[in-house]
Coordinates of C-alpha atoms in Angstrom, one line a residue:
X260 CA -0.3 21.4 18.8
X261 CA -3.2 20.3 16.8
X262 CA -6.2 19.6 18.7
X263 CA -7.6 16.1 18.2
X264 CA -11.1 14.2 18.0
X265 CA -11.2 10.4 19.3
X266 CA -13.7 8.3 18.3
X267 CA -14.2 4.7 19.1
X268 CA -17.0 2.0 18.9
X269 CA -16.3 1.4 22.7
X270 CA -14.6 4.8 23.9
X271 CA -13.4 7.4 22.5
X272 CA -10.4 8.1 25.2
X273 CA -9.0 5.9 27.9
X274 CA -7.1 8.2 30.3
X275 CA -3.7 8.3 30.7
X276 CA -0.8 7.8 33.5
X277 CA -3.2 4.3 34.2
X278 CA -1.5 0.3 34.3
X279 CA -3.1 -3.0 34.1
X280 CA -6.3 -4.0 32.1
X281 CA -8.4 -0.9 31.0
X282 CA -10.5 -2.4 28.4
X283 CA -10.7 -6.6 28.5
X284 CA -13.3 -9.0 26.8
X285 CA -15.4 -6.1 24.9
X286 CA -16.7 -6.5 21.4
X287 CA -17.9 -3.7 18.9
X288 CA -19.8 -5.0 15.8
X289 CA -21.1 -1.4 15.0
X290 CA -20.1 0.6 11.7
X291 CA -18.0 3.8 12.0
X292 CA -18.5 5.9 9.3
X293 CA -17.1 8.8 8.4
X294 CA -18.3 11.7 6.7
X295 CA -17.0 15.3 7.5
X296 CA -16.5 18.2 5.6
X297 CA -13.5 20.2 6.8
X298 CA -11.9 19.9 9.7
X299 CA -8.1 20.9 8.8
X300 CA -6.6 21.8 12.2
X301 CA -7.7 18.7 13.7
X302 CA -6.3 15.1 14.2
X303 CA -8.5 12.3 14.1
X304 CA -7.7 9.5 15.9
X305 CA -10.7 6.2 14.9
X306 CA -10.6 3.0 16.2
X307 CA -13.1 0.1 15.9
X308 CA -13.0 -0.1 19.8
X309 CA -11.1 2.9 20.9
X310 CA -10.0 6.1 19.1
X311 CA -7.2 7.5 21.6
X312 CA -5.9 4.9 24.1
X313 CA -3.6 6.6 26.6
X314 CA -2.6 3.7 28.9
X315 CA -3.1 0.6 30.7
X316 CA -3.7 -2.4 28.3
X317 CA -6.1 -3.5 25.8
X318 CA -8.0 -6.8 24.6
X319 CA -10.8 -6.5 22.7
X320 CA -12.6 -7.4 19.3
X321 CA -13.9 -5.4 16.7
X322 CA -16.2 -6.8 14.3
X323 CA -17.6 -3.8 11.8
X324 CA -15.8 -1.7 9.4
X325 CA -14.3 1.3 9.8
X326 CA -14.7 3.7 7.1
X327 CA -13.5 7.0 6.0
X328 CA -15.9 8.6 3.4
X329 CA -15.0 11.9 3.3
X330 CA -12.7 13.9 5.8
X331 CA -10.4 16.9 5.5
X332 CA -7.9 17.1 8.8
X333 CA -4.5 17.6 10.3
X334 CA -3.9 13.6 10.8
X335 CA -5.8 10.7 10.8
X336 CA -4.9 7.2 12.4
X337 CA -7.2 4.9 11.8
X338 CA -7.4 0.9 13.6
X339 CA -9.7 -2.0 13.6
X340 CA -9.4 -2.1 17.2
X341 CA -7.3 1.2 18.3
X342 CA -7.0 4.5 15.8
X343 CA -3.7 6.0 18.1
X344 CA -1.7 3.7 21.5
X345 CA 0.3 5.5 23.7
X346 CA 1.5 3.2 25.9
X347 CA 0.2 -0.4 27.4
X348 CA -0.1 -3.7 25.4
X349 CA -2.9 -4.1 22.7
X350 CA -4.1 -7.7 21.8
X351 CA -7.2 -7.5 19.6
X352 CA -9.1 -9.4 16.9
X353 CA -10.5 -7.1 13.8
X354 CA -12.8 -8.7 11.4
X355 CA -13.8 -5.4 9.6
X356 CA -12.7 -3.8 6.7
X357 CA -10.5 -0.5 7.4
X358 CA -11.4 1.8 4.4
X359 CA -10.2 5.1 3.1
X360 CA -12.0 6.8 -0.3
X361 CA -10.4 9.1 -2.0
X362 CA -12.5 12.2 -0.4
X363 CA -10.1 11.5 2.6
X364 CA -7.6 14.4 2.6
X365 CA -5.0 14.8 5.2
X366 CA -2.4 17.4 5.5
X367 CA 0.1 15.6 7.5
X368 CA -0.2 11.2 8.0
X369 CA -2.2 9.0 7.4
X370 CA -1.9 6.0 9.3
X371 CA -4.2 2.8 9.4
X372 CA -3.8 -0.7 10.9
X373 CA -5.9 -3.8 11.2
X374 CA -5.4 -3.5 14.8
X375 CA -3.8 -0.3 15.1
X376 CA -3.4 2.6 13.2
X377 CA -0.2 4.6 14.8
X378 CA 1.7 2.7 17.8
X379 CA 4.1 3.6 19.9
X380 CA 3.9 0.7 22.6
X381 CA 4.0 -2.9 22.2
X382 CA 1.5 -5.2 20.0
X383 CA 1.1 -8.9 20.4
X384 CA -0.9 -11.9 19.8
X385 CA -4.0 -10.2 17.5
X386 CA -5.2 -11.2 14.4
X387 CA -6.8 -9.3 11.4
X388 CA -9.0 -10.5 8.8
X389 CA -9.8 -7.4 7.7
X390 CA -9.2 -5.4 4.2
X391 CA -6.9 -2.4 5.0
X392 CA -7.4 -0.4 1.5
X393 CA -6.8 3.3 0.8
X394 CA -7.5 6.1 -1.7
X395 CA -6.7 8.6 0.0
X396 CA -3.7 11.5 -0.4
X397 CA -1.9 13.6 2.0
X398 CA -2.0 17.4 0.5
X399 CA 1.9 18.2 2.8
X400 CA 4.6 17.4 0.9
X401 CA 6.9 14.4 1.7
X402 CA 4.3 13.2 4.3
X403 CA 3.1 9.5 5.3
X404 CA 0.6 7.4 4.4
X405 CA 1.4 3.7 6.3
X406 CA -0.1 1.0 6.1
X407 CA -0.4 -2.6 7.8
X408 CA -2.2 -5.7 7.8
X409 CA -1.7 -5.5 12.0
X410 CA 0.0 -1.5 12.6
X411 CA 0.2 1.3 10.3
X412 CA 3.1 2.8 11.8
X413 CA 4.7 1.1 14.4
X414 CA 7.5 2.6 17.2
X415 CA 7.5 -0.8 20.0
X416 CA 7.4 -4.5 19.2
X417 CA 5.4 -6.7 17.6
X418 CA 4.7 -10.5 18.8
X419 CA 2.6 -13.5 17.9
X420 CA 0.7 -11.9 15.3
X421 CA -1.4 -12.7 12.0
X422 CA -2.8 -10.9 9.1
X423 CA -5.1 -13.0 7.0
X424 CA -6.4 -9.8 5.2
X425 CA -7.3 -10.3 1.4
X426 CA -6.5 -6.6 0.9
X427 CA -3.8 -4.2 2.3
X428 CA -3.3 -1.5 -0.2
X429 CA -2.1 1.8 -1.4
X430 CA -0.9 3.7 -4.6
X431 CA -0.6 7.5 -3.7
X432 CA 1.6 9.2 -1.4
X433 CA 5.2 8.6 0.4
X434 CA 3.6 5.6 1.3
X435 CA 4.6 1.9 3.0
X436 CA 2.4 -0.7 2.8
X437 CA 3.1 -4.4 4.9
X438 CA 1.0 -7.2 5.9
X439 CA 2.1 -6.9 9.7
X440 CA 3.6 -3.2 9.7
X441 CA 3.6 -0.4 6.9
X442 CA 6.4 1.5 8.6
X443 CA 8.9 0.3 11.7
X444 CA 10.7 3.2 13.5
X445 CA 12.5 2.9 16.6
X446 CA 14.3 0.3 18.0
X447 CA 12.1 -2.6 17.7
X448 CA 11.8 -6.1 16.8
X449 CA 9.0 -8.4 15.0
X450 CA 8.5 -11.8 16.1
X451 CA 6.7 -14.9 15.5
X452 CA 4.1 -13.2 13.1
X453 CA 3.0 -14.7 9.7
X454 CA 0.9 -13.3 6.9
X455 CA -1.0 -16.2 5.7
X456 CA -2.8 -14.7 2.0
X457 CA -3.7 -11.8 0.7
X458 CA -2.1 -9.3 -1.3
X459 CA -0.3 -5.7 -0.2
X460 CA 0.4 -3.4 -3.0
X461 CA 2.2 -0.4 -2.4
X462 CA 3.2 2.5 -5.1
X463 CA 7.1 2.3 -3.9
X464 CA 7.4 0.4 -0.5
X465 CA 5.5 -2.8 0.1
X466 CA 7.0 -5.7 2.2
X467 CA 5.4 -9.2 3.2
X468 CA 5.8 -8.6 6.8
X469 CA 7.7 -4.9 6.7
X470 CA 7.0 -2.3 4.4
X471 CA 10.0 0.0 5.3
X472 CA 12.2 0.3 8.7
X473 CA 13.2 3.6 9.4
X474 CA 15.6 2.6 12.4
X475 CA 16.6 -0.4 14.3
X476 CA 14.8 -3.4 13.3
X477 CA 14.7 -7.6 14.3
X478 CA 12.0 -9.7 12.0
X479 CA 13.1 -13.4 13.3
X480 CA 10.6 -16.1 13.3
X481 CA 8.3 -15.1 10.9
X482 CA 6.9 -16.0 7.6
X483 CA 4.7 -14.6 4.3
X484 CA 2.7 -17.4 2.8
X485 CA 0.6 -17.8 -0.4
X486 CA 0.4 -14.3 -0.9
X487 CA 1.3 -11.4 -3.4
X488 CA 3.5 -8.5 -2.9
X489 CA 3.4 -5.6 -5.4
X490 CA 5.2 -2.3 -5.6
X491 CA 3.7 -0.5 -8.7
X492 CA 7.2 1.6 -9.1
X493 CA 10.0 0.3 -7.2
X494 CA 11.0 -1.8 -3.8
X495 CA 9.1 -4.8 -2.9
X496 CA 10.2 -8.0 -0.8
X497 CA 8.5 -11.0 0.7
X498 CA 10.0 -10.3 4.4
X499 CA 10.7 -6.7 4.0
X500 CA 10.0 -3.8 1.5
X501 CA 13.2 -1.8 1.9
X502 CA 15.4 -0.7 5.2
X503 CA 16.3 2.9 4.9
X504 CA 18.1 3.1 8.7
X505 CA 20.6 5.5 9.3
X506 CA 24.3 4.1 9.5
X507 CA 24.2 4.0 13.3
X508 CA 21.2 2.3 12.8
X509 CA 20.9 -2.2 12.2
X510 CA 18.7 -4.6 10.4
X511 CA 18.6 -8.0 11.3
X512 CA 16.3 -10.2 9.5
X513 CA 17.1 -14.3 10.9
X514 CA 15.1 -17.8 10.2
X515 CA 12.4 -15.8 8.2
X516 CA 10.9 -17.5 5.0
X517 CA 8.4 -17.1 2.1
X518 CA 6.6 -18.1 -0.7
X519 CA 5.3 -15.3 -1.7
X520 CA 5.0 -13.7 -5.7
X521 CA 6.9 -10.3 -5.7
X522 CA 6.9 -8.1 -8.3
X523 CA 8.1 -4.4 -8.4
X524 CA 9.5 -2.2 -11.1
X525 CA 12.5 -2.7 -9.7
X526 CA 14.6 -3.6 -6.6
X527 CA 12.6 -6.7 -6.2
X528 CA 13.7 -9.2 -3.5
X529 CA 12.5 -12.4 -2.4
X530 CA 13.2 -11.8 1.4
X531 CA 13.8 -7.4 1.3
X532 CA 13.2 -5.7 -1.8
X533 CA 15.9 -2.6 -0.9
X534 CA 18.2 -2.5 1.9
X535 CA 20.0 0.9 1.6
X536 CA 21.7 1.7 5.2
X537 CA 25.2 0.7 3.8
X538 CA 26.5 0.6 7.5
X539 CA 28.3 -2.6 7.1
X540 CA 26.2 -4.4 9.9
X541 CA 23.1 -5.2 8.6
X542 CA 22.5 -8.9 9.0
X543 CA 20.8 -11.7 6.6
X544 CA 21.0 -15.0 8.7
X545 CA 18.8 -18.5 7.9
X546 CA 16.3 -16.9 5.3
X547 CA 14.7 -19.1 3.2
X548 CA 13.2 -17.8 -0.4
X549 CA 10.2 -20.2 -2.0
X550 CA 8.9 -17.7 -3.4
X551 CA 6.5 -18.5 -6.2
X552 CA 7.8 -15.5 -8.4
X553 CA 10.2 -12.6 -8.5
X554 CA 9.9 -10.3 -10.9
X555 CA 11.3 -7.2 -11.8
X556 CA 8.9 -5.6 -14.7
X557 CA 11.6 -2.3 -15.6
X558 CA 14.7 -2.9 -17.7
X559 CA 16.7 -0.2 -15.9
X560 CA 20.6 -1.2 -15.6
X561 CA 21.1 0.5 -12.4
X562 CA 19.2 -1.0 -9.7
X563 CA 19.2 -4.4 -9.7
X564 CA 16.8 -7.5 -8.1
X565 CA 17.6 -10.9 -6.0
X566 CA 16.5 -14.1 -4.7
X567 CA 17.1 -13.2 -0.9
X568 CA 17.6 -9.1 -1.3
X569 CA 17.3 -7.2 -4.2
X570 CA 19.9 -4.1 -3.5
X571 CA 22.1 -5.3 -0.6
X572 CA 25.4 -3.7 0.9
X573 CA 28.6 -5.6 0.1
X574 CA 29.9 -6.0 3.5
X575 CA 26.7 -7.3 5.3
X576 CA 26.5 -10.4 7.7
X577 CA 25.0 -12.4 5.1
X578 CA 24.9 -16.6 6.2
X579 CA 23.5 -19.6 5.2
X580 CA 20.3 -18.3 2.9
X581 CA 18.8 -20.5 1.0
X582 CA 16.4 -20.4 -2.4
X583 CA 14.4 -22.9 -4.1
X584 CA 16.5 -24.3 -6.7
X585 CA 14.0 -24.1 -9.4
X586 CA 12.9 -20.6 -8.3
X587 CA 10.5 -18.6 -10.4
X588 CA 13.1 -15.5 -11.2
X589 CA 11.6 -13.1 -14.5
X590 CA 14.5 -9.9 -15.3
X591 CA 14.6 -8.9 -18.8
X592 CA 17.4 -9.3 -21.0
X593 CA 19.3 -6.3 -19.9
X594 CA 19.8 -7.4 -16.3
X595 CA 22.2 -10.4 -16.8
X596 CA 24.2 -9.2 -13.7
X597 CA 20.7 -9.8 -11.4
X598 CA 19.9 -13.5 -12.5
X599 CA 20.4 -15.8 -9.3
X600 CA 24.1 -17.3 -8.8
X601 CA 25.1 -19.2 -5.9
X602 CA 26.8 -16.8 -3.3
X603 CA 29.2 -17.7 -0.3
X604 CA 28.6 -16.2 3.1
X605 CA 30.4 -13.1 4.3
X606 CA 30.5 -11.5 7.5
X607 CA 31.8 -8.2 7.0
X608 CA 35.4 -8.8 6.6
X609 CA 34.6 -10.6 3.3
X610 CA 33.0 -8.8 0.9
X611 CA 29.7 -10.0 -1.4
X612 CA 30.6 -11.7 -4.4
X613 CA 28.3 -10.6 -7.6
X614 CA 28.5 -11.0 -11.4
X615 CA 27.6 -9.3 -14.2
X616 CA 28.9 -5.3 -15.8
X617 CA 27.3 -2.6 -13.7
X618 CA 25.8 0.3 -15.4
X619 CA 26.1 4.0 -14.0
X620 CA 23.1 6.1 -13.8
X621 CA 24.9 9.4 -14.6
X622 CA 25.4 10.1 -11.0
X623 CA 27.8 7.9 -10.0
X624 CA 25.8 5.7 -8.1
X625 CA 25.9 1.7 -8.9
X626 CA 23.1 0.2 -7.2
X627 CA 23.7 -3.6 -8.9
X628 CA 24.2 -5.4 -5.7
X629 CA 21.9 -8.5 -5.6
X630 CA 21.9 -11.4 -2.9
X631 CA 20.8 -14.4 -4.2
X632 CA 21.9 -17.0 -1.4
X633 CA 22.8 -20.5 -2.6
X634 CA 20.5 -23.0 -4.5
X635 CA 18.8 -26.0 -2.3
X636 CA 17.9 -29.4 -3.8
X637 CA 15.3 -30.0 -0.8
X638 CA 12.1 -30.1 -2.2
X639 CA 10.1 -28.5 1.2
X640 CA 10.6 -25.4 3.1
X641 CA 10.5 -27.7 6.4
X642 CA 13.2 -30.0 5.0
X643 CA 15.6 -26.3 4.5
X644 CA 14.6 -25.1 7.8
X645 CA 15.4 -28.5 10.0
X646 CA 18.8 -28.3 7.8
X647 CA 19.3 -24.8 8.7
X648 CA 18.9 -26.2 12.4
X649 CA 15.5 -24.2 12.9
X650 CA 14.4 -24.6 17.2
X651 CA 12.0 -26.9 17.1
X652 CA 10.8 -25.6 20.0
X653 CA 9.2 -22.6 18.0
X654 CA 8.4 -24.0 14.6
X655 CA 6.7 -26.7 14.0
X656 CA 7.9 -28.7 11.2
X657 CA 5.9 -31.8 9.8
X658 CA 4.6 -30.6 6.9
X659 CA 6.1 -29.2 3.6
X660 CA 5.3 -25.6 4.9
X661 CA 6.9 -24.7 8.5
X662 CA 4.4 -23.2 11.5
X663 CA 4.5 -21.3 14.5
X664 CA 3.7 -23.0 17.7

């Protein structure tokens, strides 16, 4: 086991096997800079408040930036208010900028949040302002770099949180990049969180709320608003980037909606850019695309792009999604069998209609599979969600744009 260096603008380490409030109403508004030569053994775990937090919940507000000049190590996980959480509940306000330069070397992950960098326990009700923006590379083949506008990488669940950052991105790496979480493992569920501007770019993997889910996921009740999502080669989506889960594994993704511009080379999807588990489960319920563009930039026959998901499997749950009627949808020429068509549900025992002659990439493999949802003449996303039947009770719904209560 690698040995591992906490550092935090409060405390480094909070111990472990501890429950109830450890660290409550603190603030740190000092810089964190760092600038090490090599340290290759070692993981570094930086937070704006606390580096390694073992236990016992947090709440607490971090006001400078966190910044990684030059560092050679094992792992790093970096956070705005906590670099690695073990266990406990952290709820935490970041206001700094979480940097990475491209000096910053690690072997193994590289992990940075707004709030947290690597999380295994829950997160809820914190808010980032902060730019989450990295240059750095991991030297280990097939290795992580995650990042999120709240969580970098994220194992427990995520509640009643906002990202308002301007920046969350990265173009190097196996990396995920999303404006609440880079990359969702375990079985976990995202709720009532909304990304409210800003931009998350990602090389391959870059999702409005999610940038990937590795296993089990729920997003419900949440939104992606006036903001652009950007995938320089391939999988980008307004709710969700792609979901790569196992076939034991399910994604359910209900009452979610955006308006955000998406663009990827391909697999480009106004609610999930790439959903590849092809269990037959996966579930699409109440989504709502008003996206101001989708765009697939590559003229590749194979992999195709939607309104509601770009790639989707053919005997998903898939009800009652709906897209603007006059929606913003740019394929070239060649990808006739992607442009938006009006789809009815299926459930799993009916089997996804699509259009269009599907190339084969030489392997076999036909990847032409877009959901587009039906057209709506309503003219506001509010008007869609009150016709979808959307509780009241935890949107509010008066003006043209749906909140959270």
């Amino acid at each position: 086991t690698a040995q591992n260096v906490p550092i935090g603008g409060i405390a480094g380490r909070t111990p472990g096997s501890k429950t109830g409030d450890r660290i409550t109403g603190v603030t740190n508004r000092g810089e964190i800079i760092i600038n090490s030569a090599s340290q290759e053994t070692i993981e570094f775990y930086v937070g704006g408040v606390v580096g390694h937090h073992q236990s016992g919940n947090v709440s607490a507000v971090n006001s400078g930036k966190v910044d990684v000049v030059k560092l050679t190590c094992d792992e790093l996980y970096l956070g705005g208010v906590v670099g690695n959480q073990i266990s406990g509940t952290v709820t935490g306000t970041n206001n700094g900028d979480v940097t990475i330069s491209e000096n910053c070397t690690p072997k193994e992950n590289l992990l940075a949040g707004g709030i947290v960098g690597n999380s295994l326990a829950p997160v809820a009700n914190s808010t980032n302002t902060g730019v989450i923006s990295n240059a750095g590379t991991v030297t280990k083949k097939d290795r992580y770099i995650d990042l999120g506008g709240i969580v970098g990488y994220s194992k427990g669940n995520i509640e009643g949180c906002i990202s308002m950052s301007s920046t969350i991105a990265c173009d190097s790496g196996k990396d995920y990049a999303g404006g609440i979480v880079g990359n969702s493992s375990g079985v976990a569920k995202i709720s009532m969180c909304a990304v409210k501007q800003g931009s998350v770019t990602s090389r391959r993997m870059a999702g409005g709320i999610v940038g990937c889910a590795n296993e089990s996921l729920t997003i419900e009740n949440s939104y992606s608003h006036n903001c652009a999502i950007t995938a320089t080669e391939r999988r980008a989506g307004g709710i969700l980037g792609v979901g790569a889960v196992t076939s034991d594994k399910v994604i359910r993704v209900y009452r979610c909606y955006t308006t955000a511009s998406v663009t990827a080379l391909y697999t480009a999807g106004g609610i999930t850019g790439y959903d590849s588990t092809r269990n037959g489960k996966n579930i699409y319920s109440q989504c709502v695309a008003w996206n101001s563009k989708i765009e697939q930039t590559s003229d590749t026959q194979t992999y195709s792009s939607g309104a509601i998901v770009g790639y989707c499997g053919t005997t998903y749950t898939l009800s009652d999604c709906l897209r603007k009627y006059n929606l913003n949808f740019i394929v070239p020429d060649a990808l006739t069998a992607s442009r938006p068509v009006d789809q009815e549900n299926c459930d799993g025992t009916t089997t996804l209609l699509t259009e269009g002659t599907y190339a084969d990439d030489g392997y076999g493999w036909k990847y032409l599979y877009p959901y587009h949802g039906k057209a709506t003449t309503l003219t506001t996303v509010s008007a869609v969600a009150k016709s979808l039947s959307w509780d009241e009770n935890v949107w509010d719904l008066t003006g043209d744009y749906p909140k959270l209560k």
